[in-house]
PDB file of C-alpha atoms (C1' of nucleotides) in Angstrom:
ATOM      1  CA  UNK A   1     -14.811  13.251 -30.782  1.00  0.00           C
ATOM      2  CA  UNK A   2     -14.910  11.311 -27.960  1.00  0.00           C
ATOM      3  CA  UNK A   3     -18.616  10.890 -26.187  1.00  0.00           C
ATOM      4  CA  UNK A   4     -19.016  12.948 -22.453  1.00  0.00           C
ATOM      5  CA  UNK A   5     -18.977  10.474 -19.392  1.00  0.00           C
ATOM      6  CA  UNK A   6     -21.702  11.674 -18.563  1.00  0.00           C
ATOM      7  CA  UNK A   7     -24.448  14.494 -19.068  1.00  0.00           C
ATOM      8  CA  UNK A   8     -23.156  17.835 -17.628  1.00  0.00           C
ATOM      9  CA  UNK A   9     -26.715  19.078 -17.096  1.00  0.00           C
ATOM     10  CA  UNK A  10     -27.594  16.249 -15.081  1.00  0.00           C
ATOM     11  CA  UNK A  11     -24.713  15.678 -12.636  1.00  0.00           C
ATOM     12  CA  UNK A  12     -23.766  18.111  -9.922  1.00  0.00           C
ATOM     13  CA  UNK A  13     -20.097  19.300  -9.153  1.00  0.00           C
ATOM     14  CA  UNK A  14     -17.156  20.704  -6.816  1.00  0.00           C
ATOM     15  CA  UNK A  15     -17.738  19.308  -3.275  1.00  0.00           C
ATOM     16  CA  UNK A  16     -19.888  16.704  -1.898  1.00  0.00           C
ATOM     17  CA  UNK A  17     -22.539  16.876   0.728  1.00  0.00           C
ATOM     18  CA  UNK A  18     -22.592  14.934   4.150  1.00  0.00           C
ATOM     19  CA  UNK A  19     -25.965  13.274   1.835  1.00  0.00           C
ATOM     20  CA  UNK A  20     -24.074  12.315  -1.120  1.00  0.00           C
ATOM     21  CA  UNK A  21     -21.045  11.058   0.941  1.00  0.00           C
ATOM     22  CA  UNK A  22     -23.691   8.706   3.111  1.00  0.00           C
ATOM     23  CA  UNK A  23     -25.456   7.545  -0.237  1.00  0.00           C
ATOM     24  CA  UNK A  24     -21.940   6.428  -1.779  1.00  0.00           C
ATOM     25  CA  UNK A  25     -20.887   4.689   1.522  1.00  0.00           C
ATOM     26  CA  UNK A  26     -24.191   2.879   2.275  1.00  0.00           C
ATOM     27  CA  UNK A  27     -24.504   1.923  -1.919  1.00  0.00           C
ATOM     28  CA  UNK A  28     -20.863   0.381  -1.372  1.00  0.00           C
ATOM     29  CA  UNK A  29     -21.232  -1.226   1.602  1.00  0.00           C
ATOM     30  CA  UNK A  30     -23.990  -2.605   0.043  1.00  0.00           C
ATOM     31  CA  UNK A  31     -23.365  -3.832  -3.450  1.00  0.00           C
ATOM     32  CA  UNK A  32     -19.123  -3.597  -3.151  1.00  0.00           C
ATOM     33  CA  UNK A  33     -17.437  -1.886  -5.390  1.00  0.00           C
ATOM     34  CA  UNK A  34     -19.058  -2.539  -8.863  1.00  0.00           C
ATOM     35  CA  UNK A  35     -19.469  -0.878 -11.903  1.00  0.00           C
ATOM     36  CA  UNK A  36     -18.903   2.628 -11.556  1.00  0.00           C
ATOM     37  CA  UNK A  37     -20.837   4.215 -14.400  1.00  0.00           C
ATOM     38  CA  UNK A  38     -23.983   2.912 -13.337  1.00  0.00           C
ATOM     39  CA  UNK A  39     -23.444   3.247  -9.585  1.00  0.00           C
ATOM     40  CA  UNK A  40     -24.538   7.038  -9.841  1.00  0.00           C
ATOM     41  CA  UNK A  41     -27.900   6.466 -10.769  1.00  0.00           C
ATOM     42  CA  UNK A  42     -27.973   2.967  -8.536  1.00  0.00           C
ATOM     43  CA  UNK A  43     -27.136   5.051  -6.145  1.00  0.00           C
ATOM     44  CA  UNK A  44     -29.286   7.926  -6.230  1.00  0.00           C
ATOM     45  CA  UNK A  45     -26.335  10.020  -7.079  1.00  0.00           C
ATOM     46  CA  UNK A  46     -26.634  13.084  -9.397  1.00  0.00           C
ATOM     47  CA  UNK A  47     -22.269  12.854 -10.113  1.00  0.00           C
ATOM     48  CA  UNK A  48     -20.671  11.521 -12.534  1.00  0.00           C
ATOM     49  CA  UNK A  49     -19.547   7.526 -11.853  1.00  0.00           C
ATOM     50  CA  UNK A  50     -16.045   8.900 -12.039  1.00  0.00           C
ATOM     51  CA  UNK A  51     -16.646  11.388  -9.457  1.00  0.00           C
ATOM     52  CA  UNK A  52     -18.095   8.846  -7.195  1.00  0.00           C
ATOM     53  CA  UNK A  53     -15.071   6.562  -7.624  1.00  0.00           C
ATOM     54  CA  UNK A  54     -12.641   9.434  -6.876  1.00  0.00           C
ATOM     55  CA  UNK A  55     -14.107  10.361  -3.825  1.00  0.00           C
ATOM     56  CA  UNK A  56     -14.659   6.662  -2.900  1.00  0.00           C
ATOM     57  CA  UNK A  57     -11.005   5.897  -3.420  1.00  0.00           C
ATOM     58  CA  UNK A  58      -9.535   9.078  -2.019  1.00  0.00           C
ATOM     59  CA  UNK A  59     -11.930   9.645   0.730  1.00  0.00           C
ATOM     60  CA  UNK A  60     -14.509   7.627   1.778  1.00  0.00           C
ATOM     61  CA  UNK A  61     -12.345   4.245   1.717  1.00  0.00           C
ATOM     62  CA  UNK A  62     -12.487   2.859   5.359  1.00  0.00           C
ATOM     63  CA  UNK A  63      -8.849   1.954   5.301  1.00  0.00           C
ATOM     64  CA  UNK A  64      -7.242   5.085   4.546  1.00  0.00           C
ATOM     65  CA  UNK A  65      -4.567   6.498   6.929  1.00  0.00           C
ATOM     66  CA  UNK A  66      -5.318  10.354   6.897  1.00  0.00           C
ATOM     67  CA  UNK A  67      -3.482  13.257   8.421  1.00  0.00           C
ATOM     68  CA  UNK A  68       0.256  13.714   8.263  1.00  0.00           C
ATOM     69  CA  UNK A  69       2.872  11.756   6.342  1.00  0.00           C
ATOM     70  CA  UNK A  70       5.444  10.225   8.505  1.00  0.00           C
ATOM     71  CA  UNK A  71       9.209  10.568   8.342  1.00  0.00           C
ATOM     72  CA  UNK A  72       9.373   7.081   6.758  1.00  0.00           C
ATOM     73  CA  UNK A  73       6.558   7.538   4.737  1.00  0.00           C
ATOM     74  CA  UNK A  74       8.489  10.897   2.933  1.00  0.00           C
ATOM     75  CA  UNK A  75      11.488   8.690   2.690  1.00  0.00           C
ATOM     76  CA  UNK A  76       9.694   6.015   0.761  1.00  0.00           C
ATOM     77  CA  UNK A  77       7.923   8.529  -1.241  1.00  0.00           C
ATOM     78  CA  UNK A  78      11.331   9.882  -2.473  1.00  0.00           C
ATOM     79  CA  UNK A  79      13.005   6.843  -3.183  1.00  0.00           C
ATOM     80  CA  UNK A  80      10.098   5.271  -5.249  1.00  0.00           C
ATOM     81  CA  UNK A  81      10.165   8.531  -6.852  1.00  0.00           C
ATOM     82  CA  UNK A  82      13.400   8.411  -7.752  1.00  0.00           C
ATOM     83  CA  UNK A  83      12.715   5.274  -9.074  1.00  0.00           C
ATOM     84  CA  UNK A  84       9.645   5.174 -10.781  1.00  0.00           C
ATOM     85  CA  UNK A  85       9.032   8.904 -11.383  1.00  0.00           C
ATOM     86  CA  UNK A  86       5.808  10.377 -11.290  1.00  0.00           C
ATOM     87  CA  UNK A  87       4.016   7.024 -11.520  1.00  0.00           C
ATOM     88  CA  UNK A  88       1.851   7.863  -8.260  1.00  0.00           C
ATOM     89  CA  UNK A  89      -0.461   5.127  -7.972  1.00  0.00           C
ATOM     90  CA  UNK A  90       2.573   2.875  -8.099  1.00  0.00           C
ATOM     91  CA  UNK A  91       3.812   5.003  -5.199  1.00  0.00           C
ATOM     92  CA  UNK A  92       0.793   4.922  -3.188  1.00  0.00           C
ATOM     93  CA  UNK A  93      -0.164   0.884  -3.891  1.00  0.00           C
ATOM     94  CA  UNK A  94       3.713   0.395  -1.531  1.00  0.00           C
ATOM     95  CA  UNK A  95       2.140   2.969   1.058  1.00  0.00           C
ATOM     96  CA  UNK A  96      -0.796   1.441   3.110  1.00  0.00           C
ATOM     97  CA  UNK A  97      -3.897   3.492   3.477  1.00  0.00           C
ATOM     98  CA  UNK A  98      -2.507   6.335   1.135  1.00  0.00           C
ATOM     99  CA  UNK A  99      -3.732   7.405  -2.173  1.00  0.00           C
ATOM    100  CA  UNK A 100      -1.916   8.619  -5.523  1.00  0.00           C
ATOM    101  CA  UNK A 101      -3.973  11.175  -5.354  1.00  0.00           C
ATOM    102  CA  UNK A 102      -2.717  12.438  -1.968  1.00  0.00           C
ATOM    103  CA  UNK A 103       0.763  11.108  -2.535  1.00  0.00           C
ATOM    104  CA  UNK A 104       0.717  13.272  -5.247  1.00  0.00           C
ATOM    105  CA  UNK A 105      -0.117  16.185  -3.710  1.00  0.00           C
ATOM    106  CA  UNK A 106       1.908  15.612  -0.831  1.00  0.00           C
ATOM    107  CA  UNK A 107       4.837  15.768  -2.983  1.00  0.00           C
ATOM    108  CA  UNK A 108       3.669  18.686  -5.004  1.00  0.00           C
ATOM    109  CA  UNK A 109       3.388  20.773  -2.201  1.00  0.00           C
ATOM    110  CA  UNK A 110       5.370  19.794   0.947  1.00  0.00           C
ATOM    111  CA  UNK A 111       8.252  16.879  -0.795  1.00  0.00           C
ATOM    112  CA  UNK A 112       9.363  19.201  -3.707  1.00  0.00           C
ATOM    113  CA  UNK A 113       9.686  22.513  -1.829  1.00  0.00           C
ATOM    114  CA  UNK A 114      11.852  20.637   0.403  1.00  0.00           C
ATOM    115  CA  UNK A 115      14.006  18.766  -1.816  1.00  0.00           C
ATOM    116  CA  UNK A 116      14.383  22.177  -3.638  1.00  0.00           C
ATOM    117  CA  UNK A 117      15.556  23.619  -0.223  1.00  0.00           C
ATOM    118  CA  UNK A 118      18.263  21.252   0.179  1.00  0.00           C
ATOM    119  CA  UNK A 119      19.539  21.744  -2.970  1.00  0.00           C
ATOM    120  CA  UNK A 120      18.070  19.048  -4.960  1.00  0.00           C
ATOM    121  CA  UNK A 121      16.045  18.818  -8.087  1.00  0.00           C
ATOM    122  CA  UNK A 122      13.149  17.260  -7.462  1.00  0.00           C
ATOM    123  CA  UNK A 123      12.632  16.469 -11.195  1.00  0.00           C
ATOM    124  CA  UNK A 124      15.661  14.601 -11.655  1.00  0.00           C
ATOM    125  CA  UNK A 125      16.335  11.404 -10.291  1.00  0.00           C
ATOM    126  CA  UNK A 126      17.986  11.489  -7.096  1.00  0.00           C
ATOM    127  CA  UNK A 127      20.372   9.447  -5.563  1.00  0.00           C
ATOM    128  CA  UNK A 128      20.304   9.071  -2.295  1.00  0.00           C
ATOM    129  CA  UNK A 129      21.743   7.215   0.661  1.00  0.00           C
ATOM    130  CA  UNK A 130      24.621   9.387   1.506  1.00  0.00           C
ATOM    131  CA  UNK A 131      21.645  12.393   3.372  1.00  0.00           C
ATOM    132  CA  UNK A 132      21.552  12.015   6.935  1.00  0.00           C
ATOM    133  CA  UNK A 133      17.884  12.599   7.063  1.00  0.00           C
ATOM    134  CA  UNK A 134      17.220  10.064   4.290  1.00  0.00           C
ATOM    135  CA  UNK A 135      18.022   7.412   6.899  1.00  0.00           C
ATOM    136  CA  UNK A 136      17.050   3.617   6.395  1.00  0.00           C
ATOM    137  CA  UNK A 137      13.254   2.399   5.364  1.00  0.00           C
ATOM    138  CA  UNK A 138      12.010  -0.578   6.743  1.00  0.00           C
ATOM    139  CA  UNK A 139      12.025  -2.818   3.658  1.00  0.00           C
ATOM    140  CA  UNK A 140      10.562  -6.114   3.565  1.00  0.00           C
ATOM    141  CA  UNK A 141      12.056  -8.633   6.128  1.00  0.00           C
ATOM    142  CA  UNK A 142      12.737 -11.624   4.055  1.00  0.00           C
ATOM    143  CA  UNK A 143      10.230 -13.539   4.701  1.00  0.00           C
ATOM    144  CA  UNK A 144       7.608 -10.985   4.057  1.00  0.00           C
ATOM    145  CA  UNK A 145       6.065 -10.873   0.492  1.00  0.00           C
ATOM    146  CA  UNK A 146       5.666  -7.544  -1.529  1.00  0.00           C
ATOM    147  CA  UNK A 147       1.953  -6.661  -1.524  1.00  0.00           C
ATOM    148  CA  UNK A 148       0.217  -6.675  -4.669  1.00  0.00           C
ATOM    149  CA  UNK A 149      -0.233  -3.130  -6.346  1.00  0.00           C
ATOM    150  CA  UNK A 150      -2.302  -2.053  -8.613  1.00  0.00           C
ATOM    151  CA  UNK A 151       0.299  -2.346 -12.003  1.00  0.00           C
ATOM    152  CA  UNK A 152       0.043  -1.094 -15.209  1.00  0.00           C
ATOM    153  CA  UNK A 153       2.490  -2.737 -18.303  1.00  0.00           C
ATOM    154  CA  UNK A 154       4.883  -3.944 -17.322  1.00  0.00           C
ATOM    155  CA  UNK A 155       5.443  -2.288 -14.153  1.00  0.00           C
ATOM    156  CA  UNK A 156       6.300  -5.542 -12.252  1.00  0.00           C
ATOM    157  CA  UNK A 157       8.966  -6.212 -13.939  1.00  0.00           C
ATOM    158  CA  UNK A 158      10.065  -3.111 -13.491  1.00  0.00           C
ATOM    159  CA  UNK A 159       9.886  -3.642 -10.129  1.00  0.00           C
ATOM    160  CA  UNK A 160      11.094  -7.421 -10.349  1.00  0.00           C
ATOM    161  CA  UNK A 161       8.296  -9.002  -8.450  1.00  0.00           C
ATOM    162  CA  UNK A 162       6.475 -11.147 -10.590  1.00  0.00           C
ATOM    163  CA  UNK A 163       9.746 -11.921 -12.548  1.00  0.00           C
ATOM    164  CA  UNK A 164      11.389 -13.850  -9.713  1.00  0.00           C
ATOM    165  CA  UNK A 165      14.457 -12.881 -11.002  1.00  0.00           C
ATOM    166  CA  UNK A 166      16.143 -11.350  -7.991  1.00  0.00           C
ATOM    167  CA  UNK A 167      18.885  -9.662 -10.049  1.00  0.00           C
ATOM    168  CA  UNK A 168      16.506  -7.185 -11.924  1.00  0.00           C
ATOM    169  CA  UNK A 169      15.076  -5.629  -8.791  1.00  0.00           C
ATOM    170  CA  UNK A 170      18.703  -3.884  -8.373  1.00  0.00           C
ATOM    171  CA  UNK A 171      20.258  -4.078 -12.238  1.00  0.00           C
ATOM    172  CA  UNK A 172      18.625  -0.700 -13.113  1.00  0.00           C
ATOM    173  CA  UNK A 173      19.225   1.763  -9.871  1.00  0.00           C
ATOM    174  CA  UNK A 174      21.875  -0.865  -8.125  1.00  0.00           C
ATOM    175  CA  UNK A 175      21.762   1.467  -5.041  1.00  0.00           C
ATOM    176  CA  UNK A 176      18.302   0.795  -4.152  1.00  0.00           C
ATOM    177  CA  UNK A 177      17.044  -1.965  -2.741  1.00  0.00           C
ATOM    178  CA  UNK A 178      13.622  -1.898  -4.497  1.00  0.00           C
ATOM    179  CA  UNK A 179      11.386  -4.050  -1.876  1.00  0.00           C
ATOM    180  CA  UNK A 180      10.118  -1.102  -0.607  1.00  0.00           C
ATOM    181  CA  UNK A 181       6.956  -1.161   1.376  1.00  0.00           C
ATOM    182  CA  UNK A 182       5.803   0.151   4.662  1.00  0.00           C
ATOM    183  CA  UNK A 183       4.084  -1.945   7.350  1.00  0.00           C
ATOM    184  CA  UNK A 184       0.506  -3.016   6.591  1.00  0.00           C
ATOM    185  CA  UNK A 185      -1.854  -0.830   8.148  1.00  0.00           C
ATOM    186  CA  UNK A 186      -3.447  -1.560  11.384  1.00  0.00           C
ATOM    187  CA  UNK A 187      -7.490  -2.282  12.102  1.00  0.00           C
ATOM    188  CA  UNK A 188      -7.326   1.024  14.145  1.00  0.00           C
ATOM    189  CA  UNK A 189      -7.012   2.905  11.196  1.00  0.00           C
ATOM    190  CA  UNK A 190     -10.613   1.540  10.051  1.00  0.00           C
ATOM    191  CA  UNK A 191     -12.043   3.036  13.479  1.00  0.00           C
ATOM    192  CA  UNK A 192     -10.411   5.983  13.025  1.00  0.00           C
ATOM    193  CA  UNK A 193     -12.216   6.364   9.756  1.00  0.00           C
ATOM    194  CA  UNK A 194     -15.727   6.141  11.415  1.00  0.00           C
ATOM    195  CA  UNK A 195     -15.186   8.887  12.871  1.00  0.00           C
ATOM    196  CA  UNK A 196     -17.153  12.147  11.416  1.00  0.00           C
ATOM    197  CA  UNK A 197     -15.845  13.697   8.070  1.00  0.00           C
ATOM    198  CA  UNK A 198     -14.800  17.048   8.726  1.00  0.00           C
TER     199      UNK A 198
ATOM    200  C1'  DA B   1      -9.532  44.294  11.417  1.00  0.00           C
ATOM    201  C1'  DA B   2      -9.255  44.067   6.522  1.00  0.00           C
ATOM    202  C1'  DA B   3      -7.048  42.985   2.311  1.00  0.00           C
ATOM    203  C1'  DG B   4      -3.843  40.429  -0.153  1.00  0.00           C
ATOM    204  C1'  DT B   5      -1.056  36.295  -0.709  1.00  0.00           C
ATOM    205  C1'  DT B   6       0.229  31.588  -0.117  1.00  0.00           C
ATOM    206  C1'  DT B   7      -0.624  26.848   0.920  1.00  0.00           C
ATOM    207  C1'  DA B   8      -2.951  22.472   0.979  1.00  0.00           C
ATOM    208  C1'  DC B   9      -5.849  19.395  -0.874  1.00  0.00           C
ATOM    209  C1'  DA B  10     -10.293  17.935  -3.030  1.00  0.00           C
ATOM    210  C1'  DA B  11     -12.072  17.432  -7.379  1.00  0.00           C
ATOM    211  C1'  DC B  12     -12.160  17.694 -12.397  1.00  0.00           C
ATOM    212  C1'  DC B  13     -10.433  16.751 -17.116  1.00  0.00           C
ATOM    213  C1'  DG B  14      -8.592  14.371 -20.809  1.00  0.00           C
ATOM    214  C1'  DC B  15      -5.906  10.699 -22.069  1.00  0.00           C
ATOM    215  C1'  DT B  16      -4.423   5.708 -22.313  1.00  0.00           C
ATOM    216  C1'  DC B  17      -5.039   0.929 -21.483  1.00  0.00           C
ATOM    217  C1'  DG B  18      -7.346  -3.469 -21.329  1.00  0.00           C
ATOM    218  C1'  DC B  19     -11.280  -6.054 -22.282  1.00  0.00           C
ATOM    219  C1'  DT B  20     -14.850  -7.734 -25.188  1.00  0.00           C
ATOM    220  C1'  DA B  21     -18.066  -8.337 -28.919  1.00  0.00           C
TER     221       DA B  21
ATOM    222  C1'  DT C   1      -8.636  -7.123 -36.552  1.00  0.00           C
ATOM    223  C1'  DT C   2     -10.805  -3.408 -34.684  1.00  0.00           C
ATOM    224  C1'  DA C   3     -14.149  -0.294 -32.668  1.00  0.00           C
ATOM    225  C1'  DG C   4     -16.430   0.843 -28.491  1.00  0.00           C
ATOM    226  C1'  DC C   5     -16.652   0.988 -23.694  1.00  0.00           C
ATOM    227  C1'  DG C   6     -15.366   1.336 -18.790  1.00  0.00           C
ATOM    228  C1'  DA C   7     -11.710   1.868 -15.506  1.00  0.00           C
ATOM    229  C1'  DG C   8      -7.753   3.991 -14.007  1.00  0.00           C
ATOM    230  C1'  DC C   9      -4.021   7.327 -14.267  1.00  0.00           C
ATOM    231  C1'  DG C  10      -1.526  11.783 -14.053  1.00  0.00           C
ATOM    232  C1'  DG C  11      -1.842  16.698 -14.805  1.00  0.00           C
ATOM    233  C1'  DT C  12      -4.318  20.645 -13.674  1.00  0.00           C
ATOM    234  C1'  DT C  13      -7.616  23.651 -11.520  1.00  0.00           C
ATOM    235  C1'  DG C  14     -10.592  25.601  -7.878  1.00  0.00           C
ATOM    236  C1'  DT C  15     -11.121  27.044  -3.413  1.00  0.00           C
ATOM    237  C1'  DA C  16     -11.093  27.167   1.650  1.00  0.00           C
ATOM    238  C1'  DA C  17      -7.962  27.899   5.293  1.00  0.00           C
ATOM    239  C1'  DA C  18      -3.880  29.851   7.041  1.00  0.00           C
ATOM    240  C1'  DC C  19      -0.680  33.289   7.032  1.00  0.00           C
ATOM    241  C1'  DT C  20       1.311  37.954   6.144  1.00  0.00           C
ATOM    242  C1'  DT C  21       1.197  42.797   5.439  1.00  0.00           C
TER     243       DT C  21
END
DNA sequence: AAAGTTTACAACCGCTCGCTA
DNA sequence: TTAGCGAGCGGTTGTAAACTT
């Protein structure tokens, strides 16, 4: 039986308070991001260190881009998809200042209803190309390197970018050119994030 | 205006992986 | 070699807000 994370009784739940939310920022900015099961209690956190790392990643994080996805940024989201299936935080490390948590729900509830509309199934790889409205992403320009993600196994060589060996990147899914990245995101996006959390 | 339904998204849960002693 | 631990991931759930009847 594996051992709780933490003690039920002693951590609260559900949403966080403008209080907890300044405690985790000002404990980050602080100390960085450290060792999450002990930043709770460093913190003066009742949560669980998972919980705090969550709603760092997915919330709190001064770079994150929130509000709507972009055309391109749906476009990217369906191609790595049909790519790399539901392997979100590989989706969301090639979308600056997005999480796999919101990627994922993005496509849950806004992606799949309309690929289901136009008469695709979102749970089977898609090829695509040959939709007008799945018009060109910006991939990398040539002389712009692919930005390092977050990888589990051997996802990079999936991807062909540790490799080197420019002929894997297309051997699986030759129709895609797999550098796929968005722009980096800009320092305004930091400001925007100082603004007050609804 | 109230009740019921749907949508969007924040947060939780349980599992796997990688590291280390 | 392996057991234990922490971090990270993806699936799922809960709920507030928006919309419809």
């Amino acid at each position: 039986m594996r051992k709780p994370c933490c003690k039920k009784e002693e951590t609260n739940k559900g949403a966080w308070s403008q209080e907890e939310d300044q405690k985790l920022i000002a404990h980050i900015q602080k100390h960085g991001e450290g060792c999450w099961r002990s930043l709770p209690k460093a913190a003066g956190l009742r949560r669980c260190g998972k919980s705090c790392r969550l709603r760092w990643i997915n919330y709190l994080r001064p770079d994150l881009k929130r509000g709507n996805f972009e055309e391109d940024e749906e476009d990217l989201i369906i191609r790595l998809h049909a790519l790399l299936g539901n392997r979100w935080s590989l989706i969301a490390g090639r979308l600056p200042g997005r999480t796999d948590n919101e990627v994922k729900n993005h496509w849950n509830s806004h992606i799949r209803k309309k690929l289901t509309q136009m008469g695709i199934d979102p749970n089977k790889p898609h090829k695509l190309g040959g939709t007008a409205s799945f018009t060109g992403i910006s991939f990398f320009s040539k002389n712009q390197a692919p930005k390092p993600v977050n990888v589990h196994r051997d996802d990079n060589q999936i991807l062909g970018f540790e490799s080197g060996v420019e002929s894997n990147k297309t051997s699986c899914v030759p129709d895609l050119n797999l550098d796929l990245t968005l722009s980096t995101p800009t320092s305004t996006l930091v400001e925007e994030r100082q603004q007050p959390i609804p």
